[in-house]
Amino acid sequence: MNRPSRIPTADIVRRSLPRRYKKERRFLIYGALSIVVCFLFLGIFFSGIFRMGWRAFFETRIKLPIYLDPELILPYNIKESDYGLVISQSLQRFFPDVTSRQEKRELSKLLGAGVEEVLKEFVIKHPEAVGSAVEIWLPAGDGINLINKGVISKERAIQAGLVTEGILQKFEQLSSDGRVSTGFNSRFFTSGDSHTPSMAGIGGAIVGSFYLMVVTFFLSFPIGVGAAIYLEECAPKSRLTDIIDININNLTAVPSIIFGLIGLAIFLNFFKLPRSSPLVGGLVLSLMTIPVIVIASKSALKSVPPSIREAALGVGASKIQTIFHHVVPLALPGMFTGAILGMARAVGETAPLLMVGMVAFVVDIPKKLMDPASALPVQIYLWSDQPDRAFNEKAAAAIIVLIFFMIAMNSAAIFLRKKYERKY
Amino acid sequence: MKNFIAKFINTSALSRDNSYCYQDVSVFLSDTSQLKSKEPFSLPESSKKPCIVCRNVNVFYKNKQAINDVSLDIYRREVLAIIGASGCGKSTFIRCLNRMNDTIEGCRVTGQILFDGIDIHSKDMDVVLLRARVGMVFQKPNPFPKSIYENVAYGPKIHGLAQSKRELDEIVEVSLRKAGLWDEVKDRLSHSGLSLSGGQQQRLCIARTIAVNPEVILMDEPCSALDPIATARIEELMAELSQEYAIVIVTHSLQQAARVSHRTAFFHLGSLIEIGPTEEIFTRPSKKLTEDYITGRFG
Amino acid sequence: MNQKKLSISTAILVCASFILIVTAWFSPALAARDTIQIVGSSTVYPFSITVAEHLGKKGFKTPKVESTGTGGGFKLFCAGVGETHPDISNASRAIKDSEKETCALNGVKDIIEVKIGYDGIVLAVSKKGQPMDLTTKDIFLAIAKQVPDPKEEGKIIPNPYKTWKDINPNFPNIKIEIYGPPPTSGTRDAFLELAMESGAKSFTFLKEMAKKDEKQFKSIAHTIREDGAYIDAGENDNLIVQKLDGNPKALGIFGFSFLDQNQDKIQGCSINGAKPTFENIASGSYPLARPLFFYVKKAHVGVIPGIKEYVEEFLSERAIGDNGYLTQKGLIPLPKEEREKVRNTVKGQL
């Protein structure tokens, strides 16, 4: 006002405008650049994983005539017959030129290590076929499988000792006879872990992860929401509640392995719960998820406008009625979102599970909460540490599945929020 | 003795065979004669007895005093307007009357507020019961984010006022009719209360309040968020409702106070400056401050 | 949401969590364990799971195998006798006396030791790089934090060697860069013991020191340089293989089975003139070979079904024989006579 100069304000502003706009533009460019960098890394990550893993969803199959020798498969002993022998005899009949012991042994590499199981399943389903020759699609051996899917070149496969020249020739011959096909590997989703890559699947891990989620949700959601409601709505604000608040916030930053140690000390050593069971894993993950849910629920409760509370109190609702009839329903979408995000974090954890013994080789698909089980991230961790080459693509495929689950859960959170979000 | 009477009053109110305030307040007043009665005002209608009696009410937020030694009475079937400049404590005062200030942290109320002869802060007065009997309409329309029907039916439901669905439907219809909203919403009772216009929402809130059949309705600047047409509707409504209920309305608008109220109280900086029949306050105020405010010299 | 629905769903949630907690509380009483629990070394893990799966096909429940590392395995194994404690512990080294004491303290008295074969520790380079003929002395000089002064006998100096040529003029002039396992790994323990100690002992004064002052000797032989020439690559050996593939000048230290599976990408360096091959490790001419074991809790045999069968399957000729399925997975078998011996002693103990 009392500036001595007489330069009109408009001139001063006009002079500063270019500089201001330049600043604005520069900031916009920085922002756009950081987004581009983020997406670049994301793209590299996804494309790398996808390129490695997508082939594991497919398997190479070979059609072979198998003679179901009634002398080997006895009708009262279908489950315990030596199907390996049935297959090797049929193989020899199909390749009569193979005579030496060494060659015969190599011939078995044409087919996957789990073919006996496949044949067994077939015979159990069709017991009437015993005694006749049938044409069956059988999974190819690991080396053949990798070559056929183009994961590894023929030369390198031979160098690495995955296949031999002779086997490769026979495979090509079969291929030109139309006896080779590539199909969707449904076993990958239904079977448990195995030492042979061709038989290994994430079925057990998915079931384990599912149990973990169920336990985690049913424990952490009521407890977390209950704690949040009490802290936010009922507890008198005091130094004690402040301390509790701060500590809950701190808990979210505690490294997850520490929750595993707590689980080991409390649930395994004190309560003597069965090691490696999804129940214990779920308990540990609940410990991890509860603070996340408490914080999310508290902020959801806080965002419910006081006018709603006043309205309810004004018509004579009691405090608890106000909370449960009006405040909680409005906060529920926010609470669910928090719960889903917390669970999505928990479902990707391995470190706490390591301590309670869930990082384990488990073949049988868990049927109860007490059965030993592994989980998806655990399966990835275990497979990535296996010497066997074919496990690498399995691990990548499991990562794809895990990422898919994460995306699904996060989308569910967004969907819930959008659907039940209410304006007030 | 006092306790006994209080209990008696309380139970008779609970029975609610009629919704009138306890009539024979004189018994009570004689009993609490230690209260200084500086009410100079004579009743406009001799049959009326005070429904709410406030004596030496002080309100503190933490250490700040918001209301300073206010004493006034509220009578049945009257509209009492409270006017005053922003921040003079009008809202704080009426929120004391149904203990809405309990929800505000650090707020402390001293003095006596007798509703129906019972101190509302005593053990004999349950806060839920108090709020069922002293309803409130807020400044901003705040319907529940539920259907129109649910909005009105909520109060009767939690208090168990209706024995059957039919009865509840009746209460909803009567309340909406009284609030003058029935014809506008009868075809869309299941729509969200938030789908209504601002004025309709405020009338819905009034319907929600009267559905509980309270004895007093507190209105905290109910028209400040509304346009003139909606305001006119609410004012009409108030005139109708005052046939049955005691209404306390806080308002910024002097014209509104003049239009709707029987009596007017003028607050300034937390103190009650003057209270009297509206006509008197607006035409010949006894205090200089009141006159200044009414003539627009400040505020 | 109306209030009835809400209170019902709240009730369901509360009930569900209550049931969960109650079942959790009483579960040990509910189910007797019928699955064998195996813990221990990550080196033995792939062999262990293979045998486990074979046992599973014989009608038993497939044993559960945890890869906890040898030390971690013993910690769990020695914690006590009973359902909640594991039955078998895999180990890439023999059990230590201190571990035996812990076991005994917790009531684990009878432990059956089963030697199953050998594992070689290899130093490998990428196929694109040049394999070197190393001696354990070269390895010691390349990796130790402190080495003997070449100019003055008996003096210890901080490791001055930057390139391989500094160590031996015959080696190429490339920077020393070695990816190896972290301190928590059993492979690293074995590597320190087999390669570094023997390399240090090639200096006479250090050899004498080993006799007189073992502690000081170990502090020299077991301390790895921290100037960036040795890089902790984490527990995952596949990662080291990948890093070697991308960096032809670097060396990597890991188990033989990873070399075996990745022969198209990497090649092993010979140590003291012996190539890391199957035959050399089995015959004992390759110096960096260690025995692998598993330990069985005798008190559990006959209580948990299948332990005896598991041990028998593991020791069968079709598993650890010269052409056995474990041998095909990279386990280096014991000589035939030793296999027989192990089989007989174990049979006697079971």
PDB file of N, CA and C in Angstrom, chain C residues 5-50:
ATOM      1  N   LYS C   5     -29.528 -57.038  10.087  1.00  0.00           N
ATOM      2  CA  LYS C   5     -28.517 -57.695   9.263  1.00  0.00           C
ATOM      3  C   LYS C   5     -27.137 -57.463   9.849  1.00  0.00           C
ATOM      4  N   LEU C   6     -26.935 -56.229  10.284  1.00  0.00           N
ATOM      5  CA  LEU C   6     -25.620 -55.861  10.803  1.00  0.00           C
ATOM      6  C   LEU C   6     -25.301 -56.663  12.053  1.00  0.00           C
ATOM      7  N   SER C   7     -26.301 -56.747  12.957  1.00  0.00           N
ATOM      8  CA  SER C   7     -25.976 -57.437  14.206  1.00  0.00           C
ATOM      9  C   SER C   7     -25.767 -58.914  13.949  1.00  0.00           C
ATOM     10  N   ILE C   8     -26.487 -59.461  12.936  1.00  0.00           N
ATOM     11  CA  ILE C   8     -26.270 -60.870  12.621  1.00  0.00           C
ATOM     12  C   ILE C   8     -24.853 -61.072  12.109  1.00  0.00           C
ATOM     13  N   SER C   9     -24.446 -60.199  11.194  1.00  0.00           N
ATOM     14  CA  SER C   9     -23.108 -60.401  10.626  1.00  0.00           C
ATOM     15  C   SER C   9     -22.039 -60.202  11.694  1.00  0.00           C
ATOM     16  N   THR C  10     -22.280 -59.268  12.602  1.00  0.00           N
ATOM     17  CA  THR C  10     -21.319 -59.098  13.694  1.00  0.00           C
ATOM     18  C   THR C  10     -21.257 -60.366  14.528  1.00  0.00           C
ATOM     19  N   ALA C  11     -22.434 -60.915  14.796  1.00  0.00           N
ATOM     20  CA  ALA C  11     -22.482 -62.126  15.613  1.00  0.00           C
ATOM     21  C   ALA C  11     -21.723 -63.251  14.933  1.00  0.00           C
ATOM     22  N   ILE C  12     -21.914 -63.372  13.603  1.00  0.00           N
ATOM     23  CA  ILE C  12     -21.228 -64.438  12.879  1.00  0.00           C
ATOM     24  C   ILE C  12     -19.717 -64.253  12.984  1.00  0.00           C
ATOM     25  N   LEU C  13     -19.279 -63.033  12.795  1.00  0.00           N
ATOM     26  CA  LEU C  13     -17.845 -62.754  12.864  1.00  0.00           C
ATOM     27  C   LEU C  13     -17.292 -63.140  14.230  1.00  0.00           C
ATOM     28  N   VAL C  14     -18.004 -62.715  15.266  1.00  0.00           N
ATOM     29  CA  VAL C  14     -17.522 -62.993  16.622  1.00  0.00           C
ATOM     30  C   VAL C  14     -17.481 -64.494  16.864  1.00  0.00           C
ATOM     31  N   CYS C  15     -18.566 -65.179  16.461  1.00  0.00           N
ATOM     32  CA  CYS C  15     -18.623 -66.624  16.658  1.00  0.00           C
ATOM     33  C   CYS C  15     -17.479 -67.315  15.931  1.00  0.00           C
ATOM     34  N   ALA C  16     -17.268 -66.914  14.676  1.00  0.00           N
ATOM     35  CA  ALA C  16     -16.240 -67.560  13.863  1.00  0.00           C
ATOM     36  C   ALA C  16     -14.884 -67.421  14.530  1.00  0.00           C
ATOM     37  N   SER C  17     -14.599 -66.222  15.005  1.00  0.00           N
ATOM     38  CA  SER C  17     -13.280 -66.054  15.605  1.00  0.00           C
ATOM     39  C   SER C  17     -13.187 -66.832  16.912  1.00  0.00           C
ATOM     40  N   PHE C  18     -14.322 -66.905  17.614  1.00  0.00           N
ATOM     41  CA  PHE C  18     -14.328 -67.669  18.854  1.00  0.00           C
ATOM     42  C   PHE C  18     -14.018 -69.136  18.571  1.00  0.00           C
ATOM     43  N   ILE C  19     -14.717 -69.680  17.552  1.00  0.00           N
ATOM     44  CA  ILE C  19     -14.497 -71.084  17.201  1.00  0.00           C
ATOM     45  C   ILE C  19     -13.043 -71.311  16.825  1.00  0.00           C
ATOM     46  N   LEU C  20     -12.506 -70.379  16.044  1.00  0.00           N
ATOM     47  CA  LEU C  20     -11.114 -70.489  15.620  1.00  0.00           C
ATOM     48  C   LEU C  20     -10.195 -70.590  16.824  1.00  0.00           C
ATOM     49  N   ILE C  21     -10.427 -69.703  17.789  1.00  0.00           N
ATOM     50  CA  ILE C  21      -9.537 -69.674  18.943  1.00  0.00           C
ATOM     51  C   ILE C  21      -9.677 -70.965  19.745  1.00  0.00           C
ATOM     52  N   VAL C  22     -10.928 -71.429  19.877  1.00  0.00           N
ATOM     53  CA  VAL C  22     -11.138 -72.649  20.649  1.00  0.00           C
ATOM     54  C   VAL C  22     -10.473 -73.833  19.972  1.00  0.00           C
ATOM     55  N   THR C  23     -10.674 -73.972  18.657  1.00  0.00           N
ATOM     56  CA  THR C  23     -10.031 -75.094  17.965  1.00  0.00           C
ATOM     57  C   THR C  23      -8.524 -74.983  18.080  1.00  0.00           C
ATOM     58  N   ALA C  24      -8.048 -73.761  18.009  1.00  0.00           N
ATOM     59  CA  ALA C  24      -6.617 -73.565  18.119  1.00  0.00           C
ATOM     60  C   ALA C  24      -6.123 -74.081  19.456  1.00  0.00           C
ATOM     61  N   TRP C  25      -6.908 -73.799  20.482  1.00  0.00           N
ATOM     62  CA  TRP C  25      -6.488 -74.162  21.819  1.00  0.00           C
ATOM     63  C   TRP C  25      -6.411 -75.679  21.985  1.00  0.00           C
ATOM     64  N   PHE C  26      -7.414 -76.370  21.468  1.00  0.00           N
ATOM     65  CA  PHE C  26      -7.488 -77.792  21.748  1.00  0.00           C
ATOM     66  C   PHE C  26      -6.871 -78.663  20.674  1.00  0.00           C
ATOM     67  N   SER C  27      -6.346 -78.031  19.621  1.00  0.00           N
ATOM     68  CA  SER C  27      -5.909 -78.818  18.478  1.00  0.00           C
ATOM     69  C   SER C  27      -4.883 -79.900  18.801  1.00  0.00           C
ATOM     70  N   PRO C  28      -3.875 -79.639  19.659  1.00  0.00           N
ATOM     71  CA  PRO C  28      -2.889 -80.697  19.862  1.00  0.00           C
ATOM     72  C   PRO C  28      -3.540 -81.961  20.388  1.00  0.00           C
ATOM     73  N   ALA C  29      -4.592 -81.787  21.181  1.00  0.00           N
ATOM     74  CA  ALA C  29      -5.270 -82.959  21.716  1.00  0.00           C
ATOM     75  C   ALA C  29      -6.070 -83.669  20.634  1.00  0.00           C
ATOM     76  N   LEU C  30      -6.451 -82.916  19.594  1.00  0.00           N
ATOM     77  CA  LEU C  30      -7.343 -83.481  18.583  1.00  0.00           C
ATOM     78  C   LEU C  30      -6.615 -84.419  17.628  1.00  0.00           C
ATOM     79  N   ALA C  31      -5.461 -83.988  17.138  1.00  0.00           N
ATOM     80  CA  ALA C  31      -4.850 -84.739  16.052  1.00  0.00           C
ATOM     81  C   ALA C  31      -3.473 -85.249  16.448  1.00  0.00           C
ATOM     82  N   ALA C  32      -3.307 -86.578  16.394  1.00  0.00           N
ATOM     83  CA  ALA C  32      -1.966 -87.126  16.552  1.00  0.00           C
ATOM     84  C   ALA C  32      -1.267 -87.007  15.204  1.00  0.00           C
ATOM     85  N   ARG C  33      -0.014 -86.690  15.247  1.00  0.00           N
ATOM     86  CA  ARG C  33       0.687 -86.431  13.983  1.00  0.00           C
ATOM     87  C   ARG C  33       0.960 -87.747  13.252  1.00  0.00           C
ATOM     88  N   ASP C  34       0.667 -87.781  11.967  1.00  0.00           N
ATOM     89  CA  ASP C  34       1.020 -88.953  11.180  1.00  0.00           C
ATOM     90  C   ASP C  34       1.903 -88.586   9.998  1.00  0.00           C
ATOM     91  N   THR C  35       2.382 -87.343   9.983  1.00  0.00           N
ATOM     92  CA  THR C  35       3.286 -86.920   8.921  1.00  0.00           C
ATOM     93  C   THR C  35       4.686 -86.760   9.513  1.00  0.00           C
ATOM     94  N   ILE C  36       5.642 -87.329   8.847  1.00  0.00           N
ATOM     95  CA  ILE C  36       7.025 -87.169   9.316  1.00  0.00           C
ATOM     96  C   ILE C  36       7.441 -85.716   9.102  1.00  0.00           C
ATOM     97  N   GLN C  37       8.135 -85.171  10.087  1.00  0.00           N
ATOM     98  CA  GLN C  37       8.636 -83.804   9.948  1.00  0.00           C
ATOM     99  C   GLN C  37      10.146 -83.826   9.823  1.00  0.00           C
ATOM    100  N   ILE C  38      10.625 -83.205   8.747  1.00  0.00           N
ATOM    101  CA  ILE C  38      12.059 -83.180   8.493  1.00  0.00           C
ATOM    102  C   ILE C  38      12.500 -81.724   8.422  1.00  0.00           C
ATOM    103  N   VAL C  39      13.610 -81.398   9.045  1.00  0.00           N
ATOM    104  CA  VAL C  39      14.139 -80.033   8.985  1.00  0.00           C
ATOM    105  C   VAL C  39      15.605 -80.110   8.569  1.00  0.00           C
ATOM    106  N   GLY C  40      16.227 -78.954   8.365  1.00  0.00           N
ATOM    107  CA  GLY C  40      17.673 -78.946   8.201  1.00  0.00           C
ATOM    108  C   GLY C  40      18.198 -78.421   6.885  1.00  0.00           C
ATOM    109  N   SER C  41      19.384 -78.839   6.566  1.00  0.00           N
ATOM    110  CA  SER C  41      20.220 -78.285   5.500  1.00  0.00           C
ATOM    111  C   SER C  41      19.506 -78.077   4.168  1.00  0.00           C
ATOM    112  N   SER C  42      19.801 -76.943   3.562  1.00  0.00           N
ATOM    113  CA  SER C  42      19.216 -76.692   2.242  1.00  0.00           C
ATOM    114  C   SER C  42      19.937 -77.499   1.167  1.00  0.00           C
ATOM    115  N   THR C  43      21.152 -77.972   1.468  1.00  0.00           N
ATOM    116  CA  THR C  43      21.868 -78.784   0.476  1.00  0.00           C
ATOM    117  C   THR C  43      21.238 -80.172   0.369  1.00  0.00           C
ATOM    118  N   VAL C  44      20.808 -80.686   1.516  1.00  0.00           N
ATOM    119  CA  VAL C  44      20.218 -82.026   1.508  1.00  0.00           C
ATOM    120  C   VAL C  44      18.749 -81.970   1.087  1.00  0.00           C
ATOM    121  N   TYR C  45      18.148 -80.754   1.200  1.00  0.00           N
ATOM    122  CA  TYR C  45      16.718 -80.577   0.918  1.00  0.00           C
ATOM    123  C   TYR C  45      16.250 -81.238  -0.389  1.00  0.00           C
ATOM    124  N   PRO C  46      16.911 -80.972  -1.532  1.00  0.00           N
ATOM    125  CA  PRO C  46      16.386 -81.582  -2.765  1.00  0.00           C
ATOM    126  C   PRO C  46      16.393 -83.103  -2.730  1.00  0.00           C
ATOM    127  N   PHE C  47      17.369 -83.691  -2.062  1.00  0.00           N
ATOM    128  CA  PHE C  47      17.408 -85.158  -1.980  1.00  0.00           C
ATOM    129  C   PHE C  47      16.315 -85.645  -1.039  1.00  0.00           C
ATOM    130  N   SER C  48      16.178 -84.920   0.042  1.00  0.00           N
ATOM    131  CA  SER C  48      15.211 -85.305   1.057  1.00  0.00           C
ATOM    132  C   SER C  48      13.789 -85.289   0.487  1.00  0.00           C
ATOM    133  N   ILE C  49      13.465 -84.246  -0.295  1.00  0.00           N
ATOM    134  CA  ILE C  49      12.089 -84.176  -0.809  1.00  0.00           C
ATOM    135  C   ILE C  49      11.841 -85.280  -1.831  1.00  0.00           C
ATOM    136  N   THR C  50      12.885 -85.665  -2.550  1.00  0.00           N
ATOM    137  CA  THR C  50      12.703 -86.725  -3.537  1.00  0.00           C
ATOM    138  C   THR C  50      12.354 -88.029  -2.832  1.00  0.00           C
TER     139      THR C  50
END
